[in-house]
Each structure stands twice: as structure tokens, then as C-alpha cells.
PDB file of C-alpha atoms in Angstrom:
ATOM      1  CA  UNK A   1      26.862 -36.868 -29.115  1.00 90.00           C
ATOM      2  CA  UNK A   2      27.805 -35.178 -25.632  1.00 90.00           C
ATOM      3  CA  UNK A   3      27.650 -38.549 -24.075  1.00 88.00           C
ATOM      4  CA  UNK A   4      30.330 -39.556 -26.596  1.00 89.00           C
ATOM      5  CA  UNK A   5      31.979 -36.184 -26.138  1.00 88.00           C
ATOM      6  CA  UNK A   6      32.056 -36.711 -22.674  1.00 88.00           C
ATOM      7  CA  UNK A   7      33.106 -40.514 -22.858  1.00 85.00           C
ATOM      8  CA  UNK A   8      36.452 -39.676 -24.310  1.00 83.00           C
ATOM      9  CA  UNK A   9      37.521 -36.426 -22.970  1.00 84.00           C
ATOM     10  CA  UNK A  10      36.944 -36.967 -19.115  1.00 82.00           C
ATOM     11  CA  UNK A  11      39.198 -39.222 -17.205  1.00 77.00           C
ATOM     12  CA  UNK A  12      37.889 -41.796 -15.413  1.00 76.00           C
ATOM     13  CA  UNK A  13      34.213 -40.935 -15.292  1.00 80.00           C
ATOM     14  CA  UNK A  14      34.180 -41.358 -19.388  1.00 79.00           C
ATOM     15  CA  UNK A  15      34.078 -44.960 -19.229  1.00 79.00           C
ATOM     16  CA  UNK A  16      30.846 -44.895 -17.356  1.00 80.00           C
ATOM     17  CA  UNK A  17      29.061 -42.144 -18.953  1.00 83.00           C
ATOM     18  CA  UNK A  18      30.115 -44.658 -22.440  1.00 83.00           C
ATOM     19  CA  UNK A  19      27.499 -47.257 -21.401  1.00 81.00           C
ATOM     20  CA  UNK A  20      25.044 -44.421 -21.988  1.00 83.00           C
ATOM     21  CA  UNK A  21      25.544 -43.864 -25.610  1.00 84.00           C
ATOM     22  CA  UNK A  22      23.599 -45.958 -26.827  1.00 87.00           C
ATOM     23  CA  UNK A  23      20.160 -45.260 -24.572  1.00 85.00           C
ATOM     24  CA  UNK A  24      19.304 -41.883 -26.545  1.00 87.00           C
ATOM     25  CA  UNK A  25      18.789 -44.556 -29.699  1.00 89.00           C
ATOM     26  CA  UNK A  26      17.271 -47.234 -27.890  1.00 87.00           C
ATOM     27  CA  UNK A  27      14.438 -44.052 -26.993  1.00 86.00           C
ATOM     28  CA  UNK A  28      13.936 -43.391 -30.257  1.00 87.00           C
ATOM     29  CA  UNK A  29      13.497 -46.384 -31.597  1.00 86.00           C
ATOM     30  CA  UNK A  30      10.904 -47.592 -28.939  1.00 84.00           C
ATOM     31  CA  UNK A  31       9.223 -44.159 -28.960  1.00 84.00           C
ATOM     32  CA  UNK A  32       9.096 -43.748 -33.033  1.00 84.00           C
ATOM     33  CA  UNK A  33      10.819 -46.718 -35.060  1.00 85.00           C
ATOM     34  CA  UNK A  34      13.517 -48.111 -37.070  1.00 86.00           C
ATOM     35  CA  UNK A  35      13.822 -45.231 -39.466  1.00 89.00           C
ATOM     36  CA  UNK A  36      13.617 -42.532 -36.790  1.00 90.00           C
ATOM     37  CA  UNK A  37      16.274 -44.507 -35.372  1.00 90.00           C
ATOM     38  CA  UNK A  38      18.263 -44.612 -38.268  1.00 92.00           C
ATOM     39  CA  UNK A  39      18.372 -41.214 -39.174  1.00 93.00           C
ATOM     40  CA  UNK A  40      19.297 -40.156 -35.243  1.00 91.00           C
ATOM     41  CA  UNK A  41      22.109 -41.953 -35.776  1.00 92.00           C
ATOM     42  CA  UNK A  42      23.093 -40.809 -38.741  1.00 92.00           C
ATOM     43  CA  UNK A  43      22.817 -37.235 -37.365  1.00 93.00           C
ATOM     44  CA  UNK A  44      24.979 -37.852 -34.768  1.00 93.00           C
ATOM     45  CA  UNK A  45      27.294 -39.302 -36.389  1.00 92.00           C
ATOM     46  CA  UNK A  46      27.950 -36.415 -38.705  1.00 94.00           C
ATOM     47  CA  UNK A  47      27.938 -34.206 -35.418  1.00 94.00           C
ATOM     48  CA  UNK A  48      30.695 -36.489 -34.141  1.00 91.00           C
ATOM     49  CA  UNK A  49      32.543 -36.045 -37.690  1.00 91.00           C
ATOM     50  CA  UNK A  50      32.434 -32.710 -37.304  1.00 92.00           C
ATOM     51  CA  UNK A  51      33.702 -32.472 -33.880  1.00 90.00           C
ATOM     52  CA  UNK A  52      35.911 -34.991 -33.838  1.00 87.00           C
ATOM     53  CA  UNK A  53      37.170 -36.249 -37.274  1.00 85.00           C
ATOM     54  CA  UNK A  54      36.658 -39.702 -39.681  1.00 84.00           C
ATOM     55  CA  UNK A  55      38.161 -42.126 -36.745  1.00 82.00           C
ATOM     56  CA  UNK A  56      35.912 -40.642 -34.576  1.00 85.00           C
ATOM     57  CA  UNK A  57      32.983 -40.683 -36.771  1.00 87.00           C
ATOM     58  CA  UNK A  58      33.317 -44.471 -37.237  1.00 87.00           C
ATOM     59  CA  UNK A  59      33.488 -45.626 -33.679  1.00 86.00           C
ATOM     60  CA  UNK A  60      30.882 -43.654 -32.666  1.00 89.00           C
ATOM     61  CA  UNK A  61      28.398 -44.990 -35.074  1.00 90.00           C
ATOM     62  CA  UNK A  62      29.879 -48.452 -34.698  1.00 88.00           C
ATOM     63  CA  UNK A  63      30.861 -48.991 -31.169  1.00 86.00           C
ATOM     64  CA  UNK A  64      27.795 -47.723 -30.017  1.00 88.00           C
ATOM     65  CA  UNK A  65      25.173 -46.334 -32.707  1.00 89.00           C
ATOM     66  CA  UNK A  66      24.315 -49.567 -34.274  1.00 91.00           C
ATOM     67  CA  UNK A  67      24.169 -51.353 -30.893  1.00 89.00           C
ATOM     68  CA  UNK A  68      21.569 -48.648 -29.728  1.00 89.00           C
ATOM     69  CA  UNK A  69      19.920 -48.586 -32.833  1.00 91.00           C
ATOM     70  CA  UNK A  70      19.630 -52.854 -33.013  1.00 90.00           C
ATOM     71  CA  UNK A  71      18.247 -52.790 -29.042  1.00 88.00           C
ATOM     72  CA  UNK A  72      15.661 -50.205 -30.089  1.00 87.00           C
ATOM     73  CA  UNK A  73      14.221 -52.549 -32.926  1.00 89.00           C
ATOM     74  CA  UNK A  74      14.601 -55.967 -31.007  1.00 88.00           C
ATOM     75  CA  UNK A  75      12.754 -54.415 -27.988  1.00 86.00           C
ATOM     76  CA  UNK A  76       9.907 -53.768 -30.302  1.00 85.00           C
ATOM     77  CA  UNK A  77       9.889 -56.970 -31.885  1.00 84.00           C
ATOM     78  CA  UNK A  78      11.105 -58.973 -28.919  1.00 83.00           C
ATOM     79  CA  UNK A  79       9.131 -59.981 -25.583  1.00 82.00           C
ATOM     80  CA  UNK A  80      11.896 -61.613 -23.622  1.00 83.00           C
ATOM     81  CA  UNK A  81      15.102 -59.873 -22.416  1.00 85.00           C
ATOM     82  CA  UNK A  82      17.165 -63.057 -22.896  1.00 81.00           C
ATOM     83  CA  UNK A  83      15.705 -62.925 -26.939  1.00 83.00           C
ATOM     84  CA  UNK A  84      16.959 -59.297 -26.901  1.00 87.00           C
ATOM     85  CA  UNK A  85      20.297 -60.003 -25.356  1.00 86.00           C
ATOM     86  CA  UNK A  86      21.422 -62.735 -27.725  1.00 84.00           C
ATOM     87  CA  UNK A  87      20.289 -61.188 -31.025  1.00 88.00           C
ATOM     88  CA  UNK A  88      21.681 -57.801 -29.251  1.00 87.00           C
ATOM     89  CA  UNK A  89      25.214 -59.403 -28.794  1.00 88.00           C
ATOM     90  CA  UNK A  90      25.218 -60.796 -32.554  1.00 88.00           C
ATOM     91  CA  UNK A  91      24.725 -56.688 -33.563  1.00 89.00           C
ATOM     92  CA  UNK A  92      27.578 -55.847 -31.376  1.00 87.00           C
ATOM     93  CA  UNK A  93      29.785 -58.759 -32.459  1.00 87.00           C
ATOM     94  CA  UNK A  94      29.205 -57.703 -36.201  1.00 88.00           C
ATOM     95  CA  UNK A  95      29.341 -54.134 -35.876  1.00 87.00           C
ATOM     96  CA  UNK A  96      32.936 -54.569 -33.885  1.00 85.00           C
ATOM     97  CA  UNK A  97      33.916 -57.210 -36.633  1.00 85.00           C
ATOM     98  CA  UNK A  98      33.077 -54.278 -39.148  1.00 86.00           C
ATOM     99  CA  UNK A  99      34.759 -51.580 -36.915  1.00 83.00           C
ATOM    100  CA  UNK A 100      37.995 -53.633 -37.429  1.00 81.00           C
ATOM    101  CA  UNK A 101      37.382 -53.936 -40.943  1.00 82.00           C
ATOM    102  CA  UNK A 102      37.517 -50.352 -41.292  1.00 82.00           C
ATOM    103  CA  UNK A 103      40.284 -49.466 -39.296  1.00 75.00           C
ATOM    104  CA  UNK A 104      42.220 -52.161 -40.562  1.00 76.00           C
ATOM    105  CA  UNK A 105      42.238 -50.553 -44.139  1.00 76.00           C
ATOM    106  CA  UNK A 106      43.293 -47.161 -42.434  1.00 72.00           C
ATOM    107  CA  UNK A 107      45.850 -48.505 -40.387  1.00 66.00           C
ATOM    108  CA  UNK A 108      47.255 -51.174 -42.057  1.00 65.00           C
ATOM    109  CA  UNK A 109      47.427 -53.270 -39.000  1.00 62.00           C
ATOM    110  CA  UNK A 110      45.372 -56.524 -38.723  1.00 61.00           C
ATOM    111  CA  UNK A 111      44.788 -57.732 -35.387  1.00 58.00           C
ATOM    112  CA  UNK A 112      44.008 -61.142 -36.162  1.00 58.00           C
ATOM    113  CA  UNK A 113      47.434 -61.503 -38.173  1.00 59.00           C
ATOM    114  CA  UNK A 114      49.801 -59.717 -35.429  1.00 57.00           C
ATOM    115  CA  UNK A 115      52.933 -61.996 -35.581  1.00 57.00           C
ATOM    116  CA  UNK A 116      55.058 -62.790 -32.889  1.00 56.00           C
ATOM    117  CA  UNK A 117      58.430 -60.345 -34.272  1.00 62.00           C
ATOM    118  CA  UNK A 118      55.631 -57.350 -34.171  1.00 61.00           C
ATOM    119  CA  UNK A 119      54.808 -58.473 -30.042  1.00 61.00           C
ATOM    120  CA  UNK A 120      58.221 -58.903 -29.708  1.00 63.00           C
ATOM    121  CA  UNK A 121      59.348 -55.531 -31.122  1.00 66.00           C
ATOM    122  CA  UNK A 122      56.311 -53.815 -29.047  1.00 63.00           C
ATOM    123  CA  UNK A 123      57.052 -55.118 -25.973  1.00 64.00           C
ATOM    124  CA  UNK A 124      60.869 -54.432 -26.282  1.00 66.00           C
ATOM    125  CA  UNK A 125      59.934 -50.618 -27.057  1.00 66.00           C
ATOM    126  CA  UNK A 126      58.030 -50.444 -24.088  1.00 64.00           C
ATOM    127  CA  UNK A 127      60.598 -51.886 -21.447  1.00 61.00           C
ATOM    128  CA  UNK A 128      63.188 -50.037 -23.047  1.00 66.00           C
ATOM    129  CA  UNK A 129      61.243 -46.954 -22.108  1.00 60.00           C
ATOM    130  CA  UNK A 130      60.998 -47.853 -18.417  1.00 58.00           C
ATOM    131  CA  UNK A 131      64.904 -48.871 -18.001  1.00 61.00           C
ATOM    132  CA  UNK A 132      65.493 -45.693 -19.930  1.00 59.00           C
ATOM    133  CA  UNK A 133      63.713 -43.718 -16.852  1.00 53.00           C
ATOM    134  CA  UNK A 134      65.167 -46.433 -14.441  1.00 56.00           C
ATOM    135  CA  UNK A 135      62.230 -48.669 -13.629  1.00 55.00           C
ATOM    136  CA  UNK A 136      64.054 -51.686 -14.293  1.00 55.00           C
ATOM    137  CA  UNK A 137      65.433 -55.137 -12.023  1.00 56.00           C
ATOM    138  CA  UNK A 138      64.006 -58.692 -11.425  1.00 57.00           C
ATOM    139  CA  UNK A 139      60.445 -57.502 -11.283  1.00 58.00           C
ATOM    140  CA  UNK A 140      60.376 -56.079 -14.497  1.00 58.00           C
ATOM    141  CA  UNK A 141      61.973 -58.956 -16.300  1.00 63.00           C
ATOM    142  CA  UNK A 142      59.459 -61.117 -14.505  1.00 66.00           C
ATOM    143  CA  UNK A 143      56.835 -58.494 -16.013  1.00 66.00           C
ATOM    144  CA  UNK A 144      58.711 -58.242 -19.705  1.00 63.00           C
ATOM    145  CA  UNK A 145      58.095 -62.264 -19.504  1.00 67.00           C
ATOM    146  CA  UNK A 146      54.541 -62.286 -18.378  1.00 67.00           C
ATOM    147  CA  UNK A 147      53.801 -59.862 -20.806  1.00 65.00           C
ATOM    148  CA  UNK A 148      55.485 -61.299 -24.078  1.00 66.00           C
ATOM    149  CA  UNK A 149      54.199 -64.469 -23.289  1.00 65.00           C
ATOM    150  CA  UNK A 150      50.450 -63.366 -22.900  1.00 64.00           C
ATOM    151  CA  UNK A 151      51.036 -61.012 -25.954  1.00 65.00           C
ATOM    152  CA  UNK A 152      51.646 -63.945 -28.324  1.00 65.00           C
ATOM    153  CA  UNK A 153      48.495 -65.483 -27.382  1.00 67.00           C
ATOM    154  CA  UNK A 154      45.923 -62.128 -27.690  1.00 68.00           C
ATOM    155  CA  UNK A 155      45.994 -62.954 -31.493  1.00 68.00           C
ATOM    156  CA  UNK A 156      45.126 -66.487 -31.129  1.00 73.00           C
ATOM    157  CA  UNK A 157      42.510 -65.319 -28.531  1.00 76.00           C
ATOM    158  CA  UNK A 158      41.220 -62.263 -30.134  1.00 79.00           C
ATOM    159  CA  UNK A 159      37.732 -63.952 -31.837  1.00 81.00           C
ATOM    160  CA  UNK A 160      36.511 -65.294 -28.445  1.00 83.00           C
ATOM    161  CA  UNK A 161      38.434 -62.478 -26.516  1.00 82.00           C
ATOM    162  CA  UNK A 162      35.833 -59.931 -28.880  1.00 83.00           C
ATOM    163  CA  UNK A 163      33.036 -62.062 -28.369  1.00 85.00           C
ATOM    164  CA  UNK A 164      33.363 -61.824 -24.762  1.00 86.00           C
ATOM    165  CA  UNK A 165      34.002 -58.570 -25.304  1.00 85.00           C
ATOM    166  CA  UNK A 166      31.067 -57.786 -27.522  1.00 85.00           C
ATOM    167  CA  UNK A 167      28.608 -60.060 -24.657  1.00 87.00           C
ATOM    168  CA  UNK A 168      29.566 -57.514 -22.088  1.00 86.00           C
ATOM    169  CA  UNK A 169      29.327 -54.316 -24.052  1.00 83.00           C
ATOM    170  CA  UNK A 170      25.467 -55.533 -24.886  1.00 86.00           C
ATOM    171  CA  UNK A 171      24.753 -56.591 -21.378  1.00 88.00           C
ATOM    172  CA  UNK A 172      25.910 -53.228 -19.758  1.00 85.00           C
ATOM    173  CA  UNK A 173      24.278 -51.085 -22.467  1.00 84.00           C
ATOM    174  CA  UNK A 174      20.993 -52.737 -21.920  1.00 86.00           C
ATOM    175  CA  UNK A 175      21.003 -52.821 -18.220  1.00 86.00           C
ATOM    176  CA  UNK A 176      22.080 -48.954 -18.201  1.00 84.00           C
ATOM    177  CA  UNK A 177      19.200 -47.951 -21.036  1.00 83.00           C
ATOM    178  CA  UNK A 178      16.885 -50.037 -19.084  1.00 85.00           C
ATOM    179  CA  UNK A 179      17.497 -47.604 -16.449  1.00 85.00           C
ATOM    180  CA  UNK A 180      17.194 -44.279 -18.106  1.00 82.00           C
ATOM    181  CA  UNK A 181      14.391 -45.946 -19.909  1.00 81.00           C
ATOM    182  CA  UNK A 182      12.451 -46.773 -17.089  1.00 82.00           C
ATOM    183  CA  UNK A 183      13.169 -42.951 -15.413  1.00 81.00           C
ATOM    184  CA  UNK A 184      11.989 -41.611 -18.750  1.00 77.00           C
ATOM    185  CA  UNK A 185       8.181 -43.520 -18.711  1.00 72.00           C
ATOM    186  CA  UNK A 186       5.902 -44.062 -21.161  1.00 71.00           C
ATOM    187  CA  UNK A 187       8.118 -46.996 -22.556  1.00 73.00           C
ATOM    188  CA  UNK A 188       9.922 -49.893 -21.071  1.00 77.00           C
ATOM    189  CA  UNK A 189      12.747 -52.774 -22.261  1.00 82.00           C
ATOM    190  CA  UNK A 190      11.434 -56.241 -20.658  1.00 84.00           C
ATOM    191  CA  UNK A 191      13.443 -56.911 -17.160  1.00 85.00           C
ATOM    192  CA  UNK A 192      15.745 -59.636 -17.074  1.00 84.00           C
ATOM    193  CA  UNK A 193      15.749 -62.440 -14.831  1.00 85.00           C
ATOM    194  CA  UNK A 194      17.301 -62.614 -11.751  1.00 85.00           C
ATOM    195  CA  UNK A 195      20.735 -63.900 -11.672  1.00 82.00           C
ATOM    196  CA  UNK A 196      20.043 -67.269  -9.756  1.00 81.00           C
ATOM    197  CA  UNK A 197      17.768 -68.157 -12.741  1.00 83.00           C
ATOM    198  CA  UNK A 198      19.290 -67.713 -15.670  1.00 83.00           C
ATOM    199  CA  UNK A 199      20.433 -70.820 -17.448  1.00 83.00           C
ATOM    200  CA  UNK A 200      22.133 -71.374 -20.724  1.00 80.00           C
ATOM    201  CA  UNK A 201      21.067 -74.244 -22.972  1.00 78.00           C
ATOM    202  CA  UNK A 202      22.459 -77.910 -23.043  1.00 79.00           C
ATOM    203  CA  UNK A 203      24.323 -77.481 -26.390  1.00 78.00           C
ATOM    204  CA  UNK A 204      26.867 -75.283 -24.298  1.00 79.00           C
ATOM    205  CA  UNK A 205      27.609 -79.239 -23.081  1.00 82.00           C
ATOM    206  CA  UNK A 206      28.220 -80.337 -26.562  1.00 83.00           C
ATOM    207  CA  UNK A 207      30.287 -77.285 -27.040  1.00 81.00           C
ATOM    208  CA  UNK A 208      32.589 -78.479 -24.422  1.00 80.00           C
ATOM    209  CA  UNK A 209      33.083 -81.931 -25.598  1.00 82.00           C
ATOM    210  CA  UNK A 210      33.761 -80.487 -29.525  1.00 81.00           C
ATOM    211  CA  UNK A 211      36.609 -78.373 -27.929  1.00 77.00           C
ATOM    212  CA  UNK A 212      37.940 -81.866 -26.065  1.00 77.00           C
ATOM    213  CA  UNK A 213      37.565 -83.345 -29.813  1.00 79.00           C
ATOM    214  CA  UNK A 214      39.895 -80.107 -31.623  1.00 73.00           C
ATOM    215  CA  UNK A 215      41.982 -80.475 -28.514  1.00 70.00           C
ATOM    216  CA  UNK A 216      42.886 -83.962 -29.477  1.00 72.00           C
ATOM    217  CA  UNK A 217      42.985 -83.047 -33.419  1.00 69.00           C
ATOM    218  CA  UNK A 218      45.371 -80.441 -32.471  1.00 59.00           C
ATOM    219  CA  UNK A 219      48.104 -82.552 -31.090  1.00 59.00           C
ATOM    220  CA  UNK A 220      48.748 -84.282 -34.469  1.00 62.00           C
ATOM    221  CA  UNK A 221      51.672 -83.484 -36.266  1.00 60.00           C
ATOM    222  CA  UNK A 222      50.342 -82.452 -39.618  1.00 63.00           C
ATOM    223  CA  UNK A 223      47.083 -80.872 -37.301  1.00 60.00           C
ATOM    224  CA  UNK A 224      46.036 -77.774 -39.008  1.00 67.00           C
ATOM    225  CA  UNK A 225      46.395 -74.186 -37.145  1.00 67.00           C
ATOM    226  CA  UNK A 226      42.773 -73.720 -37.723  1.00 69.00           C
ATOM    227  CA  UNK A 227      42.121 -77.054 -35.052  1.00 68.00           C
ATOM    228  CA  UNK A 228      43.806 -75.211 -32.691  1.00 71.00           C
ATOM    229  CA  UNK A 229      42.586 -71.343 -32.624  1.00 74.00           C
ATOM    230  CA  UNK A 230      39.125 -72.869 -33.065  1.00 76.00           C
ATOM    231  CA  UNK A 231      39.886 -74.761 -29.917  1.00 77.00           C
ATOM    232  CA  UNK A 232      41.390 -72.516 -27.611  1.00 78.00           C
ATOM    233  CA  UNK A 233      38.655 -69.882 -28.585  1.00 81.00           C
ATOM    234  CA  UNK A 234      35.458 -72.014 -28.068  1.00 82.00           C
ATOM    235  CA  UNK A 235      37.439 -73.543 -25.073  1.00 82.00           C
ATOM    236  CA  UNK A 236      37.535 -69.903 -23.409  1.00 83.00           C
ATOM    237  CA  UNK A 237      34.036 -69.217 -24.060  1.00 85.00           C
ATOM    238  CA  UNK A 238      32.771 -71.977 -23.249  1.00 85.00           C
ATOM    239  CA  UNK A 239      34.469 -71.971 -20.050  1.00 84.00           C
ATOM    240  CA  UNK A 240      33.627 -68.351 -19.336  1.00 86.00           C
ATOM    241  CA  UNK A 241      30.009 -69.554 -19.778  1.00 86.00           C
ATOM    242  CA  UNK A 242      30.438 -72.605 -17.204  1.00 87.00           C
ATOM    243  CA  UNK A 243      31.604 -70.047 -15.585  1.00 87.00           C
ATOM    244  CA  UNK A 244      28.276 -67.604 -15.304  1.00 85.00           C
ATOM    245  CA  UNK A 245      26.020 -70.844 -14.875  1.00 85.00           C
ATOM    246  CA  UNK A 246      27.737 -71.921 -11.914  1.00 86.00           C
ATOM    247  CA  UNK A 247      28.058 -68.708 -10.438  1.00 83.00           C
ATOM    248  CA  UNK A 248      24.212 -68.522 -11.296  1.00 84.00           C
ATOM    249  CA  UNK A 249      23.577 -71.913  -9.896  1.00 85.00           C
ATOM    250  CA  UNK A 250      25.396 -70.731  -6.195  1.00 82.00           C
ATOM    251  CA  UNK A 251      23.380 -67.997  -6.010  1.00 81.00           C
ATOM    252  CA  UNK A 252      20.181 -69.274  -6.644  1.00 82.00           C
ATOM    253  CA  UNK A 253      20.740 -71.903  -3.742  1.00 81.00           C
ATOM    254  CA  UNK A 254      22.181 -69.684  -1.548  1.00 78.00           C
ATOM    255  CA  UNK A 255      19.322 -66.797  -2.078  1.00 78.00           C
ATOM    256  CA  UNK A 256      16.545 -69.122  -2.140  1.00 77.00           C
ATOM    257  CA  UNK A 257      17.837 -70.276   1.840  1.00 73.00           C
ATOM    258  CA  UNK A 258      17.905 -66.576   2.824  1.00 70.00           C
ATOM    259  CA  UNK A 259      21.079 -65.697   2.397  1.00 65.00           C
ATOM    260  CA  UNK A 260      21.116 -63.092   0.029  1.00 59.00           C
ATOM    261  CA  UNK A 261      24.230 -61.139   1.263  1.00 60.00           C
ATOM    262  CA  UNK A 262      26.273 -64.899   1.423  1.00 55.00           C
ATOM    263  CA  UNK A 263      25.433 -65.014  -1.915  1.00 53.00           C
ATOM    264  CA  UNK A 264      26.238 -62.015  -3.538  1.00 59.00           C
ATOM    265  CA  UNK A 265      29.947 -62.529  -1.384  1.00 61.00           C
ATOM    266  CA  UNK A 266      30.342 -65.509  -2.551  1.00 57.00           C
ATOM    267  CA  UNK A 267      29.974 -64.903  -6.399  1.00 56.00           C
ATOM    268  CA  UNK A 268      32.237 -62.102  -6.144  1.00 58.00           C
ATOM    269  CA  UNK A 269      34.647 -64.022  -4.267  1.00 59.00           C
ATOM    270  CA  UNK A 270      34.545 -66.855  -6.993  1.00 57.00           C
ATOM    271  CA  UNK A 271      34.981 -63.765  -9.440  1.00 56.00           C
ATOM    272  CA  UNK A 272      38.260 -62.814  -7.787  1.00 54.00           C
TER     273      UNK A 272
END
């Protein structure tokens, strides 16, 4: 609960202390089990209620309870990190999808339904506010444009833009908890590989070619709208995964010849 308190009402320094939400769970349910777990969870999220009101109840216990919670049993019933990670994303993906759910029906607003008159009435609001206070000219047009145009494709994007979303939020969470974990003794979370070996199985491959074969189902006339969001969204992940493996696959090479800070320049040069 102060970890969440923390998260949201320091600047800057809240979006780290976030990725340690979830460790206080993962203790518990290494240390004790499931239930015990469970029920620290629950607690806290009635703390959080009380502190901070129904919206913030929910996102606590879904943006990070579950998440802690689901590590903590799949470390105990897991050997391998990579085991851990994948059924660890698939808790975070579902608990988000559920999150959205939720504050869907309180809001009324449906991200995966956002039309293009809604972007286009958001983003006017927001220019209008900076040529109000005179921040306007060329560069903001050029901005205004960059802007709608990306808006209109975050709905299209949004399942594999929350996937990638949901990969990252279980990656951090378990490096981070494997951390305080470790400090903490008695109990560990199995270490994960080092970067220049992971690999990601072949049927990534066959991925790729299925989002070639929407791609080309798309282009029809009559083609329906599902052809395409599936392929742009399996496209993006399965690029972003490409992605990873290559980066991987550079690093390996370059770290297995010695050149350890080459490598780590390298990725992050590919990165930018």
C-alpha cells in the first residue's frame, strides 16, 4: 500500500518505486501460499479503498495485485524463469483486459471502439489550448498532423500495443522482486538467462508468414476489418519479437568474442 501510495503521489520517482508493488505479494506467496497471498491482497486493497477511493481500489488490485499474487504461485509451481515469464504475462494481459472492463462500465469510454470524430475532437481541444497561450506556427501543425494521424491508429493497435504493454510490466516486476527477493533470503525466484541466450520458438516464423497471408486478405475489396486489425497487431508483435531475438543474437556473438561493452552499445544503439 505505501509503495502504491508512493507510486502516484511523487513525481518522477513514482514510476520506479511502481515496479515494486507487486514484490510484497510475490513474498508472501513464496514464503506462505496462494491463500496467504490472496488475502494480502485483498487487505490492501481495502487499505487503498480507503485511502484513495473505488478507481483507486481497482487498479491497485489489478495493475499490480494480481500480477504479484500470479508470480508468487508460478514461482512455486514453476522451475524455469522463462515458464514463469510467459504464464506471468498471460496474468497481466488478463488482469489489464479486466481492468478495462471495469473502467469501461464507469466511464463509458471503450478504448477499443474510439472512432476517428472522438481523436479528431481530442486532438483539436488540445491544439486549441496551445494557440490559445500562443504556442502555435509550422511546427505545431507539423505536430497536430503527426499526432492525429498516429491517434487514429492507437485503436487499431491497442490489443498488441497492451500486450506489449502487459510483456514489459511482467518482465520489470519480476526482475525488480527478484531483487528484493534475493536481499530478503530464505527464498529465491529462478534467474533468467542471460540476454545473448534467450531464444523464442520457431512458430514466431509461422507467425510472420500468417501476418504476410492477412496482409494479402486485407487488400480485397469486400476484405473484412477483422483481416486487417488482426494483421497489423500480430505484425507489430511479431516484429517487436524479431526484434529482441536479433538484438539477443548480436549480443551473444559479440559477448562471447570479449566484447562485452561493444555489445551492450550496440543493442542500445539498435534500440535508438
Amino acid at each position: 500500500v505505501v509503495f502504491f501510495l508512493a507510486s502516484n503521489f511523487l513525481p518522477v520517482v513514482g514510476l520506479g518505486i511502481a515496479l515494486l508493488c507487486p514484490a510484497p505479494l510475490v513474498v508472501l506467496g513464496l514464503r506462505q501460499n496462494l491463500r496467504t497471498a490472496v488475502l494480502g491482497m485483498g487487505v490492501a486493497t481495502l487499505l487503498v479503498a480507503a485511502l484513495m477511493g473505488l478507481p483507486g481500489a481497482l487498479f491497485f488490485s489489478l495493475g499490480f495485485g494480481v500480477l504479484g499474487v500470479g508470480l508468487g504461485y508460478l514461482a512455486r509451481k514453476q522451475n524455469r524463469a522463462v515458464d514463469i515469464l510467459l504464464y506471468g504475462v498471460l496474468v497481466s494481459l488478463g488482469s489489464k483486459l479486466l481492468l478495462i472492463l471495469l473502467a469501461t462500465k464507469l466511464t463509458g469510454v471503450n478504448p477499443f471502439s474510439l472512432d476517428a470524430e472522438t481523436m479528431q475532437r481530442m486532438t483539436e481541444k488540445v491544439f486549441a489550448f496551445y494557440a490559445a497561450h500562443g504556442m502555435g506556427g509550422a511546427g505545431m501543425e507539423a505536430m497536430k498532423e503527426q499526432m492525429t494521424a498516429t491517434l487514429k491508429m492507437m485503436p487499431l493497435l491497442f490489443p498488441a500495443l497492451l500486450t506489449m504493454a502487459s510483456a514489459l510490466d511482467c518482465w520489470l516486476s519480476y526482475v525488480v522482486t527478484a531483487a528484493v527477493v534475493r536481499r530478503l533470503g530464505k527464498v529465491e525466484l529462478p534467474p533468467l538467462p542471460p540476454f545473448g541466450q534467450w531464444r523464442f520458438p520457431k512458430s514466431v516464423f509461422w507467425a510472420l508468414l500468417v501476418s504476410f497471408l492477412l496482409a494479402l486478405l486485407g487488400t480485397r475489396p469486400d476484405a473484412p476489418r477483422v483481416f486487417l486489425q488482426t494483421r497489423v497487431n500480430l505484425r507489430l508483435v511479431v516484429q517487436m519479437l524479431f526484434f529482441i531475438q536479433g538484438s539477443a543474437v548480436a549480443w551473444g556473438l559479440l559477448v562471447a568474442r570479449g566484447w562485452r561493452i561493444a555489445g551492450r552499445m550496440t543493442v542500445f544503439i539498435l534500440g535508438m
